[in-house]
Coordinates of C-alpha atoms in Angstrom, one line a residue:
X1 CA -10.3 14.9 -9.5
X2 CA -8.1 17.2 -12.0
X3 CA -9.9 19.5 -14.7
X4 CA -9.8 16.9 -17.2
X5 CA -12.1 14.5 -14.9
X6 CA -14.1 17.2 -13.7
X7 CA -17.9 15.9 -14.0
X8 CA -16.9 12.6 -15.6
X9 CA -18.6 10.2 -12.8
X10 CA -15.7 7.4 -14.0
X11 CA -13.3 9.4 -12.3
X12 CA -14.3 8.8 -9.1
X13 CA -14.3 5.2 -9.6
X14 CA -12.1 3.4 -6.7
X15 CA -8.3 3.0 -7.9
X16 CA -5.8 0.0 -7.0
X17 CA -3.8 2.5 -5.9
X18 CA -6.2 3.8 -3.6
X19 CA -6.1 -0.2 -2.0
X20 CA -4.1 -2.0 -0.6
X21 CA -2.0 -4.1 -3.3
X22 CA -0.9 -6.8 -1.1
X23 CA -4.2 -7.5 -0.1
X24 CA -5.3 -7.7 -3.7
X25 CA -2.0 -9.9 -4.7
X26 CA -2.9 -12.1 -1.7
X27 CA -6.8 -12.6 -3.0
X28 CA -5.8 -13.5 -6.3
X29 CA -3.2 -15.7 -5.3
X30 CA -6.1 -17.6 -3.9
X31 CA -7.0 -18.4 -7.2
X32 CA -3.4 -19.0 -8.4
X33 CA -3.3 -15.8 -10.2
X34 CA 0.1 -13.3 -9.7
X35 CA -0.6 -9.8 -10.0
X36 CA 2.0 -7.4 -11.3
X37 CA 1.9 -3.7 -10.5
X38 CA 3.5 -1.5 -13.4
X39 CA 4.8 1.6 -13.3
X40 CA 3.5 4.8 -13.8
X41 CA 2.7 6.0 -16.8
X42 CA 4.1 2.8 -18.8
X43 CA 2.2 0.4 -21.2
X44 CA 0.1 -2.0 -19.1
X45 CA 0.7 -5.5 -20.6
X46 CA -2.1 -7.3 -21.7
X47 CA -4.7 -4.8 -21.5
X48 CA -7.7 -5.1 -24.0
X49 CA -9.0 -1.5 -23.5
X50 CA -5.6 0.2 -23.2
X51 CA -4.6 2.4 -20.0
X52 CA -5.9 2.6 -17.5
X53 CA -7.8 -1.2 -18.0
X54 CA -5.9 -3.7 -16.2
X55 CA -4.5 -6.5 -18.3
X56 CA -4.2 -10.0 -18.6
X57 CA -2.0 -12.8 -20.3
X58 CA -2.0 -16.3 -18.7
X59 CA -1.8 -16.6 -14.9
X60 CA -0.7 -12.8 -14.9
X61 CA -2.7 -9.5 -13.7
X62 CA -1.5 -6.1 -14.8
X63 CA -2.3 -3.3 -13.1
X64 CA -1.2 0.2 -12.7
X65 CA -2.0 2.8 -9.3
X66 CA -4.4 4.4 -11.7
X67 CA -5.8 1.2 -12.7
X68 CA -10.2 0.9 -11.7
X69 CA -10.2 -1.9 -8.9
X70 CA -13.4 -3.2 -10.9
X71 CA -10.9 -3.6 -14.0
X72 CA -8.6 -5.6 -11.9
X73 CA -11.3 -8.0 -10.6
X74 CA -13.0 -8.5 -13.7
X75 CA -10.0 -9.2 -15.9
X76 CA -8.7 -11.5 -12.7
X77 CA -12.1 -12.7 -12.7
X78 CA -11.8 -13.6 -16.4
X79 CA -9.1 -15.9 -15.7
X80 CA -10.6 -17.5 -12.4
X81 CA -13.4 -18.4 -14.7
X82 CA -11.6 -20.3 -17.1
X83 CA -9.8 -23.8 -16.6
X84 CA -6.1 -23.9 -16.0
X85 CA -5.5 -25.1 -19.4
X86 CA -7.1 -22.4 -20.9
X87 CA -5.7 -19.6 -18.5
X88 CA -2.5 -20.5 -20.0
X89 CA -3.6 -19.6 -23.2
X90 CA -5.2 -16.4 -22.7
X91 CA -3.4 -13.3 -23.9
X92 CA -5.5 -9.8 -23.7
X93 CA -9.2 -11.1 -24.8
X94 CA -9.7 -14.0 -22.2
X95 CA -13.4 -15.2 -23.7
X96 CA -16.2 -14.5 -25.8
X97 CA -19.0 -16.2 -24.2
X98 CA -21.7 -14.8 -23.0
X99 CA -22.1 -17.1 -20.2
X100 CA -18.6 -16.7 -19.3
X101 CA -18.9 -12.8 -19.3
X102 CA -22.0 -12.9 -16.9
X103 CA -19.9 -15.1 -14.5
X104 CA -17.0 -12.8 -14.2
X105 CA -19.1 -9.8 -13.4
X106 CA -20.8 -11.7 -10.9
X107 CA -17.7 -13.5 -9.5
X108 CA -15.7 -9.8 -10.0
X109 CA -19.2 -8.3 -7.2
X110 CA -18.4 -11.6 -4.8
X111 CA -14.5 -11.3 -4.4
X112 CA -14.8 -7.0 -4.1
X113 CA -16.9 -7.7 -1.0
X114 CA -13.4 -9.8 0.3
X115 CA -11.2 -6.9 0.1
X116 CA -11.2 -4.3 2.6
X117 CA -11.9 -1.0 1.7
X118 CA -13.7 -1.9 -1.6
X119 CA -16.8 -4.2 -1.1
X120 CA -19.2 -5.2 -3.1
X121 CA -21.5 -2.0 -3.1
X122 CA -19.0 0.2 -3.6
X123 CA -17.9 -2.2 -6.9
X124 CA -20.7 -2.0 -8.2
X125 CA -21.7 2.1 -7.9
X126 CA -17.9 2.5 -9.8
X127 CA -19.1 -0.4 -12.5
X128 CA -22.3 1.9 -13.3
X129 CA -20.4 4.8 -13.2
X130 CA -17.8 3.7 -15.7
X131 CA -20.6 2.1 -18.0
X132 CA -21.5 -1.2 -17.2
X133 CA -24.9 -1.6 -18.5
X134 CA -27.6 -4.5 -17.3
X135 CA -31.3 -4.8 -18.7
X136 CA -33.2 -4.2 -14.8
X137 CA -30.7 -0.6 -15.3
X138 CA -27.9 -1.1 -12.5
X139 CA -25.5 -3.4 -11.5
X140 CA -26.7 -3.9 -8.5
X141 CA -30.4 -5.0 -9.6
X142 CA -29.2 -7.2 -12.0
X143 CA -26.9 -8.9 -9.4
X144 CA -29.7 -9.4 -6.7
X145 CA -32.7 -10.1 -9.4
X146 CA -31.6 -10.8 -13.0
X147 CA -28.3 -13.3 -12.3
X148 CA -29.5 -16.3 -11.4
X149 CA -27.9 -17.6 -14.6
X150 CA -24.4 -16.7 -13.6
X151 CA -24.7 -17.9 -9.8
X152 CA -25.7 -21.3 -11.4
X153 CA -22.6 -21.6 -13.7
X154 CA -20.3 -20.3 -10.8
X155 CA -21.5 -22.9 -8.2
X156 CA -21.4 -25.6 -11.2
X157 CA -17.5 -25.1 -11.6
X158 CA -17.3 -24.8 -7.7
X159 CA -16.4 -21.2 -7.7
X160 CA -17.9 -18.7 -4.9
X161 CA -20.8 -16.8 -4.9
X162 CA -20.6 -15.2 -1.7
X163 CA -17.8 -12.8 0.1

């Protein structure tokens, strides 16, 4: 934490850098996604927020060290969501369905718990502490009590909902 992050609870959010990239590559791949790692300080491709927010544009992840790992899976997740036909399509802004949105933040919770060193608690104390808000007040309550709607649309498509 540097004096421009001092008391800003985002800034201790878990970085990719702080991971191990391979391991995230090799998740994503899973799901036929490639993820790119840019370089320092340069323009992340894709990104609908703008640096550090990782970006997106068809079967592609962007990410930079800096990068929130919650960014990375939630964009990713945005695209794992979607049917290969539309992935390719996507560039930046992957959806604007609210169904769509509730599955990738679920989805993004499942797949944190698959890399080591993140998990899914851990993803979801840095989602509340960069803003992520839910009616029940935390991430985590909504994702054990209030999304029972995004479980369902998950397992319809055949998409995990475990680690």
């Amino acid at each position: 934490m540097n004096d421009t992050t001092a008391g800003d609870p985002a800034a201790s959010v878990l970085t990719v850098g702080q991971i191990g990239f391979d391991d995230a590559a090799t998740l994503l791949a899973g799901f036929g996604l490639r993820l790119h790692q840019v370089g320092a300080g340069e323009k992340i491709p894709g990104s609908y927020w703008g640096e550090p927010e990782a970006g997106i544009i068809a079967c592609n992840v962007y990410v930079r060290d800096d990068t929130p790992v919650h960014s990375m899976l939630h964009e990713a997740c945005h695209l794992i969501v979607l049917p290969e036909e539309k992935r390719a399509l996507v560039d930046t802004d992957a959806t604007d369905s609210v169904a769509e949105e509730d599955a990738t933040c679920y989805l993004q919770i499942v797949l944190a718990g698959r890399l080591a060193g993140v998990g899914s608690a851990r993803l979801m104390a840095d989602m509340d502490a960069w803003g992520y808000t839910y009616r029940l007040g935390s991430t985590r309550a909504w994702f054990e009590h209030d999304a029972e709607d995004a479980r369902a649309w998950l397992l319809e498509r055949g998409l995990p909902v475990t680690s």
